[in-house]
Amino acid sequence: MSEGISTKRLVSRLLFLVVGMFGFGFLLVPIYDVMCEAFGINGKTNSSAYQGGDGGVDLDRSVRVQFISTNAEGMVWSFGPQTNELTLHPGETHEMIFTAHNPTSKPMIAQAIPSVSPSKAAAYFHKTECFCFTQQMLQPGETVEMPVRFIVDRALPGEVHRLTLSYTLFDVTERMAASFDLDLAALHSN
């Protein structure tokens, strides 16, 4: 009799654990957002179509936008902005050109992941065109210029005087080779 009770107890505890893990999976996104907000990291940029606030440019205010680029582990491309910083007025449309170069002897596919800091300003940074919206394929030795067009919204909180737009470039060749009709066997030879 005690063996039946302990089996039922074990099954109920395991079932409770499974339900708890399932619930925790749903909570991961809100927990991530709260942690990013609390620590001011990984501000998500606003990539939705920008309809342009109340119009016009706020000439009474200047904001510095800094540009940072990094390569994820295993990414060998040289990658960076034409300049490290711009000073602009909220409401103006601006463009920054990033340059990427594939120094290898094989085609590679990359994906850039953006982040804006401080995180509370990310919702006011609107990209209207960005190389980060799609994967980029470069042939061996190829160099390309990749634009990002953006507007810093006039509604940006007044205490924010500097934004940082950073991109991390990831090698997604293995995962995306089929989409670009690349021969994986040829990529691994040599």
PDB file of C-alpha atoms in Angstrom:
ATOM      1  CA  MET A   1       0.000   0.000   0.000  1.00  0.00           C
ATOM      2  CA  SER A   2       2.803   2.428   0.833  1.00  0.00           C
ATOM      3  CA  GLU A   3       4.459   1.636  -2.513  1.00  0.00           C
ATOM      4  CA  GLY A   4       1.283   2.712  -4.369  1.00  0.00           C
ATOM      5  CA  ILE A   5       1.092   5.935  -2.355  1.00  0.00           C
ATOM      6  CA  SER A   6       4.730   6.778  -2.955  1.00  0.00           C
ATOM      7  CA  THR A   7       4.327   6.103  -6.700  1.00  0.00           C
ATOM      8  CA  LYS A   8       1.300   8.420  -6.802  1.00  0.00           C
ATOM      9  CA  ARG A   9       3.264  11.049  -4.859  1.00  0.00           C
ATOM     10  CA  LEU A  10       6.199  10.751  -7.272  1.00  0.00           C
ATOM     11  CA  VAL A  11       3.940  11.012 -10.325  1.00  0.00           C
ATOM     12  CA  SER A  12       2.136  14.062  -8.888  1.00  0.00           C
ATOM     13  CA  ARG A  13       5.447  15.768  -8.063  1.00  0.00           C
ATOM     14  CA  LEU A  14       6.803  15.062 -11.563  1.00  0.00           C
ATOM     15  CA  LEU A  15       3.580  16.338 -13.125  1.00  0.00           C
ATOM     16  CA  PHE A  16       3.823  19.499 -11.007  1.00  0.00           C
ATOM     17  CA  LEU A  17       7.448  19.917 -12.142  1.00  0.00           C
ATOM     18  CA  VAL A  18       6.483  19.570 -15.822  1.00  0.00           C
ATOM     19  CA  VAL A  19       3.684  22.142 -15.459  1.00  0.00           C
ATOM     20  CA  GLY A  20       6.080  24.472 -13.622  1.00  0.00           C
ATOM     21  CA  MET A  21       8.716  24.181 -16.344  1.00  0.00           C
ATOM     22  CA  PHE A  22       6.095  24.825 -19.031  1.00  0.00           C
ATOM     23  CA  GLY A  23       4.902  27.938 -17.168  1.00  0.00           C
ATOM     24  CA  PHE A  24       8.472  29.148 -16.706  1.00  0.00           C
ATOM     25  CA  GLY A  25       8.985  28.897 -20.474  1.00  0.00           C
ATOM     26  CA  PHE A  26       6.158  31.389 -21.001  1.00  0.00           C
ATOM     27  CA  LEU A  27       7.626  33.726 -18.382  1.00  0.00           C
ATOM     28  CA  LEU A  28      11.085  33.858 -19.975  1.00  0.00           C
ATOM     29  CA  VAL A  29      10.272  36.718 -22.378  1.00  0.00           C
ATOM     30  CA  PRO A  30       8.768  39.029 -19.709  1.00  0.00           C
ATOM     31  CA  ILE A  31      11.609  38.147 -17.316  1.00  0.00           C
ATOM     32  CA  TYR A  32      14.147  38.936 -20.061  1.00  0.00           C
ATOM     33  CA  ASP A  33      12.471  42.304 -20.734  1.00  0.00           C
ATOM     34  CA  VAL A  34      12.465  43.172 -17.018  1.00  0.00           C
ATOM     35  CA  MET A  35      16.143  42.212 -16.642  1.00  0.00           C
ATOM     36  CA  CYS A  36      17.125  44.258 -19.703  1.00  0.00           C
ATOM     37  CA  GLU A  37      15.202  47.242 -18.362  1.00  0.00           C
ATOM     38  CA  ALA A  38      16.705  46.889 -14.875  1.00  0.00           C
ATOM     39  CA  PHE A  39      20.291  46.586 -16.100  1.00  0.00           C
ATOM     40  CA  GLY A  40      19.982  48.836 -19.167  1.00  0.00           C
ATOM     41  CA  ILE A  41      21.204  46.198 -21.588  1.00  0.00           C
ATOM     42  CA  ASN A  42      20.177  44.914 -25.005  1.00  0.00           C
ATOM     43  CA  GLY A  43      17.728  47.645 -25.913  1.00  0.00           C
ATOM     44  CA  LYS A  44      15.502  46.373 -28.690  1.00  0.00           C
ATOM     45  CA  THR A  45      15.270  48.788 -31.571  1.00  0.00           C
ATOM     46  CA  ASN A  46      11.961  49.817 -33.012  1.00  0.00           C
ATOM     47  CA  SER A  47      11.947  48.286 -36.479  1.00  0.00           C
ATOM     48  CA  SER A  48       8.293  48.842 -37.258  1.00  0.00           C
ATOM     49  CA  ALA A  49       7.345  51.238 -40.019  1.00  0.00           C
ATOM     50  CA  TYR A  50       7.816  54.700 -38.597  1.00  0.00           C
ATOM     51  CA  GLN A  51       4.940  57.019 -39.346  1.00  0.00           C
ATOM     52  CA  GLY A  52       6.809  60.125 -38.200  1.00  0.00           C
ATOM     53  CA  GLY A  53       5.589  61.510 -34.853  1.00  0.00           C
ATOM     54  CA  ASP A  54       4.183  65.024 -34.831  1.00  0.00           C
ATOM     55  CA  GLY A  55       6.364  66.055 -37.769  1.00  0.00           C
ATOM     56  CA  GLY A  56       9.214  68.451 -38.046  1.00  0.00           C
ATOM     57  CA  VAL A  57      12.675  68.567 -36.628  1.00  0.00           C
ATOM     58  CA  ASP A  58      13.449  69.691 -33.083  1.00  0.00           C
ATOM     59  CA  LEU A  59      16.209  72.225 -33.811  1.00  0.00           C
ATOM     60  CA  ASP A  60      16.407  73.202 -30.133  1.00  0.00           C
ATOM     61  CA  ARG A  61      17.833  69.843 -29.177  1.00  0.00           C
ATOM     62  CA  SER A  62      20.883  67.799 -30.190  1.00  0.00           C
ATOM     63  CA  VAL A  63      21.464  64.098 -29.629  1.00  0.00           C
ATOM     64  CA  ARG A  64      24.710  62.191 -30.124  1.00  0.00           C
ATOM     65  CA  VAL A  65      24.381  58.776 -31.753  1.00  0.00           C
ATOM     66  CA  GLN A  66      27.383  56.483 -31.358  1.00  0.00           C
ATOM     67  CA  PHE A  67      27.920  53.441 -33.568  1.00  0.00           C
ATOM     68  CA  ILE A  68      29.625  50.267 -32.378  1.00  0.00           C
ATOM     69  CA  SER A  69      30.217  47.052 -34.297  1.00  0.00           C
ATOM     70  CA  THR A  70      31.482  43.722 -33.026  1.00  0.00           C
ATOM     71  CA  ASN A  71      31.893  40.268 -34.476  1.00  0.00           C
ATOM     72  CA  ALA A  72      30.490  37.243 -32.700  1.00  0.00           C
ATOM     73  CA  GLU A  73      32.842  34.367 -32.019  1.00  0.00           C
ATOM     74  CA  GLY A  74      33.867  32.672 -35.247  1.00  0.00           C
ATOM     75  CA  MET A  75      32.967  35.632 -37.505  1.00  0.00           C
ATOM     76  CA  VAL A  76      36.049  36.700 -39.457  1.00  0.00           C
ATOM     77  CA  TRP A  77      34.658  39.590 -41.510  1.00  0.00           C
ATOM     78  CA  SER A  78      35.934  43.096 -40.980  1.00  0.00           C
ATOM     79  CA  PHE A  79      32.843  45.136 -40.165  1.00  0.00           C
ATOM     80  CA  GLY A  80      32.267  48.690 -38.996  1.00  0.00           C
ATOM     81  CA  PRO A  81      30.671  52.109 -39.483  1.00  0.00           C
ATOM     82  CA  GLN A  82      32.143  54.890 -41.642  1.00  0.00           C
ATOM     83  CA  THR A  83      32.261  57.099 -38.553  1.00  0.00           C
ATOM     84  CA  ASN A  84      31.843  56.360 -34.865  1.00  0.00           C
ATOM     85  CA  GLU A  85      29.458  59.181 -34.005  1.00  0.00           C
ATOM     86  CA  LEU A  86      26.903  61.643 -35.368  1.00  0.00           C
ATOM     87  CA  THR A  87      25.260  64.631 -33.748  1.00  0.00           C
ATOM     88  CA  LEU A  88      21.711  65.187 -34.945  1.00  0.00           C
ATOM     89  CA  HIS A  89      18.404  66.821 -34.130  1.00  0.00           C
ATOM     90  CA  PRO A  90      15.443  64.600 -33.183  1.00  0.00           C
ATOM     91  CA  GLY A  91      13.099  64.227 -36.135  1.00  0.00           C
ATOM     92  CA  GLU A  92      15.844  64.303 -38.791  1.00  0.00           C
ATOM     93  CA  THR A  93      16.382  61.363 -41.102  1.00  0.00           C
ATOM     94  CA  HIS A  94      19.986  60.173 -41.136  1.00  0.00           C
ATOM     95  CA  GLU A  95      22.007  57.464 -42.800  1.00  0.00           C
ATOM     96  CA  MET A  96      25.091  55.625 -41.615  1.00  0.00           C
ATOM     97  CA  ILE A  97      27.061  53.334 -43.898  1.00  0.00           C
ATOM     98  CA  PHE A  98      28.621  50.194 -42.477  1.00  0.00           C
ATOM     99  CA  THR A  99      31.292  48.384 -44.463  1.00  0.00           C
ATOM    100  CA  ALA A 100      31.741  44.612 -44.425  1.00  0.00           C
ATOM    101  CA  HIS A 101      34.541  42.584 -46.004  1.00  0.00           C
ATOM    102  CA  ASN A 102      34.777  38.807 -46.357  1.00  0.00           C
ATOM    103  CA  PRO A 103      38.524  37.990 -46.228  1.00  0.00           C
ATOM    104  CA  THR A 104      38.012  34.242 -46.679  1.00  0.00           C
ATOM    105  CA  SER A 105      38.200  32.121 -49.825  1.00  0.00           C
ATOM    106  CA  LYS A 106      34.585  30.969 -49.433  1.00  0.00           C
ATOM    107  CA  PRO A 107      31.160  32.627 -49.616  1.00  0.00           C
ATOM    108  CA  MET A 108      29.770  33.486 -46.192  1.00  0.00           C
ATOM    109  CA  ILE A 109      26.377  34.601 -44.904  1.00  0.00           C
ATOM    110  CA  ALA A 110      26.033  36.962 -41.954  1.00  0.00           C
ATOM    111  CA  GLN A 111      23.236  38.352 -39.821  1.00  0.00           C
ATOM    112  CA  ALA A 112      23.614  41.595 -37.877  1.00  0.00           C
ATOM    113  CA  ILE A 113      21.732  41.909 -34.591  1.00  0.00           C
ATOM    114  CA  PRO A 114      21.126  45.494 -33.414  1.00  0.00           C
ATOM    115  CA  SER A 115      20.872  46.882 -29.914  1.00  0.00           C
ATOM    116  CA  VAL A 116      20.244  50.417 -28.665  1.00  0.00           C
ATOM    117  CA  SER A 117      21.251  51.794 -25.310  1.00  0.00           C
ATOM    118  CA  PRO A 118      20.100  53.195 -23.029  1.00  0.00           C
ATOM    119  CA  SER A 119      17.267  50.710 -23.260  1.00  0.00           C
ATOM    120  CA  LYS A 120      14.603  53.325 -22.435  1.00  0.00           C
ATOM    121  CA  ALA A 121      15.572  55.149 -25.639  1.00  0.00           C
ATOM    122  CA  ALA A 122      15.296  52.099 -27.909  1.00  0.00           C
ATOM    123  CA  ALA A 123      11.595  52.694 -28.609  1.00  0.00           C
ATOM    124  CA  TYR A 124      12.471  56.154 -29.988  1.00  0.00           C
ATOM    125  CA  PHE A 125      15.077  54.912 -32.460  1.00  0.00           C
ATOM    126  CA  HIS A 126      13.326  54.081 -35.735  1.00  0.00           C
ATOM    127  CA  LYS A 127      15.191  52.263 -38.500  1.00  0.00           C
ATOM    128  CA  THR A 128      13.504  52.848 -41.851  1.00  0.00           C
ATOM    129  CA  GLU A 129      16.093  50.816 -43.794  1.00  0.00           C
ATOM    130  CA  CYS A 130      18.698  48.470 -42.365  1.00  0.00           C
ATOM    131  CA  PHE A 131      21.034  45.723 -43.497  1.00  0.00           C
ATOM    132  CA  CYS A 132      20.029  43.953 -40.276  1.00  0.00           C
ATOM    133  CA  PHE A 133      16.560  43.210 -41.673  1.00  0.00           C
ATOM    134  CA  THR A 134      18.007  40.419 -43.860  1.00  0.00           C
ATOM    135  CA  GLN A 135      21.034  38.144 -44.026  1.00  0.00           C
ATOM    136  CA  GLN A 136      23.994  39.367 -46.065  1.00  0.00           C
ATOM    137  CA  MET A 137      25.973  37.044 -48.339  1.00  0.00           C
ATOM    138  CA  LEU A 138      29.453  38.053 -49.401  1.00  0.00           C
ATOM    139  CA  GLN A 139      31.582  36.223 -51.936  1.00  0.00           C
ATOM    140  CA  PRO A 140      35.275  35.543 -51.225  1.00  0.00           C
ATOM    141  CA  GLY A 141      37.162  38.834 -50.929  1.00  0.00           C
ATOM    142  CA  GLU A 142      33.996  40.915 -51.482  1.00  0.00           C
ATOM    143  CA  THR A 143      33.468  44.245 -49.734  1.00  0.00           C
ATOM    144  CA  VAL A 144      30.063  45.920 -49.493  1.00  0.00           C
ATOM    145  CA  GLU A 145      28.630  49.106 -48.066  1.00  0.00           C
ATOM    146  CA  MET A 146      25.471  48.532 -46.075  1.00  0.00           C
ATOM    147  CA  PRO A 147      23.261  51.482 -45.108  1.00  0.00           C
ATOM    148  CA  VAL A 148      21.103  51.992 -42.069  1.00  0.00           C
ATOM    149  CA  ARG A 149      18.589  54.868 -42.317  1.00  0.00           C
ATOM    150  CA  PHE A 150      17.066  56.033 -39.084  1.00  0.00           C
ATOM    151  CA  ILE A 151      15.157  58.739 -37.254  1.00  0.00           C
ATOM    152  CA  VAL A 152      15.464  59.564 -33.574  1.00  0.00           C
ATOM    153  CA  ASP A 153      11.919  60.405 -32.534  1.00  0.00           C
ATOM    154  CA  ARG A 154      11.156  63.894 -31.246  1.00  0.00           C
ATOM    155  CA  ALA A 155       9.436  62.215 -28.286  1.00  0.00           C
ATOM    156  CA  LEU A 156      12.807  60.919 -26.998  1.00  0.00           C
ATOM    157  CA  PRO A 157      12.903  61.686 -23.246  1.00  0.00           C
ATOM    158  CA  GLY A 158      14.656  64.996 -22.564  1.00  0.00           C
ATOM    159  CA  GLU A 159      17.244  63.483 -20.222  1.00  0.00           C
ATOM    160  CA  VAL A 160      18.617  61.288 -23.037  1.00  0.00           C
ATOM    161  CA  HIS A 161      21.404  63.133 -24.840  1.00  0.00           C
ATOM    162  CA  ARG A 162      23.340  60.160 -26.216  1.00  0.00           C
ATOM    163  CA  LEU A 163      22.285  56.909 -27.879  1.00  0.00           C
ATOM    164  CA  THR A 164      24.460  53.987 -28.846  1.00  0.00           C
ATOM    165  CA  LEU A 165      23.512  51.773 -31.776  1.00  0.00           C
ATOM    166  CA  SER A 166      25.538  48.595 -31.709  1.00  0.00           C
ATOM    167  CA  TYR A 167      25.544  45.669 -34.085  1.00  0.00           C
ATOM    168  CA  THR A 168      26.890  42.203 -33.479  1.00  0.00           C
ATOM    169  CA  LEU A 169      27.636  40.285 -36.673  1.00  0.00           C
ATOM    170  CA  PHE A 170      27.026  36.530 -36.629  1.00  0.00           C
ATOM    171  CA  ASP A 171      28.148  33.880 -39.126  1.00  0.00           C
ATOM    172  CA  VAL A 172      24.958  32.069 -40.204  1.00  0.00           C
ATOM    173  CA  THR A 173      26.453  30.322 -43.248  1.00  0.00           C
ATOM    174  CA  GLU A 174      25.776  26.785 -41.995  1.00  0.00           C
ATOM    175  CA  ARG A 175      22.163  27.530 -41.095  1.00  0.00           C
ATOM    176  CA  MET A 176      21.267  29.604 -44.166  1.00  0.00           C
ATOM    177  CA  ALA A 177      23.305  27.876 -46.914  1.00  0.00           C
ATOM    178  CA  ALA A 178      20.256  26.143 -48.425  1.00  0.00           C
ATOM    179  CA  SER A 179      18.344  29.443 -48.646  1.00  0.00           C
ATOM    180  CA  PHE A 180      21.205  30.951 -50.659  1.00  0.00           C
ATOM    181  CA  ASP A 181      21.807  27.800 -52.770  1.00  0.00           C
ATOM    182  CA  LEU A 182      25.293  27.300 -51.331  1.00  0.00           C
ATOM    183  CA  ASP A 183      26.902  23.870 -51.481  1.00  0.00           C
ATOM    184  CA  LEU A 184      27.793  22.985 -47.873  1.00  0.00           C
ATOM    185  CA  ALA A 185      30.236  20.267 -48.980  1.00  0.00           C
ATOM    186  CA  ALA A 186      32.141  22.815 -51.053  1.00  0.00           C
ATOM    187  CA  LEU A 187      32.229  25.195 -48.098  1.00  0.00           C
ATOM    188  CA  HIS A 188      33.876  22.533 -45.909  1.00  0.00           C
ATOM    189  CA  SER A 189      36.490  21.457 -48.482  1.00  0.00           C
ATOM    190  CA  ASN A 190      40.032  22.891 -48.371  1.00  0.00           C
TER     191      ASN A 190
END
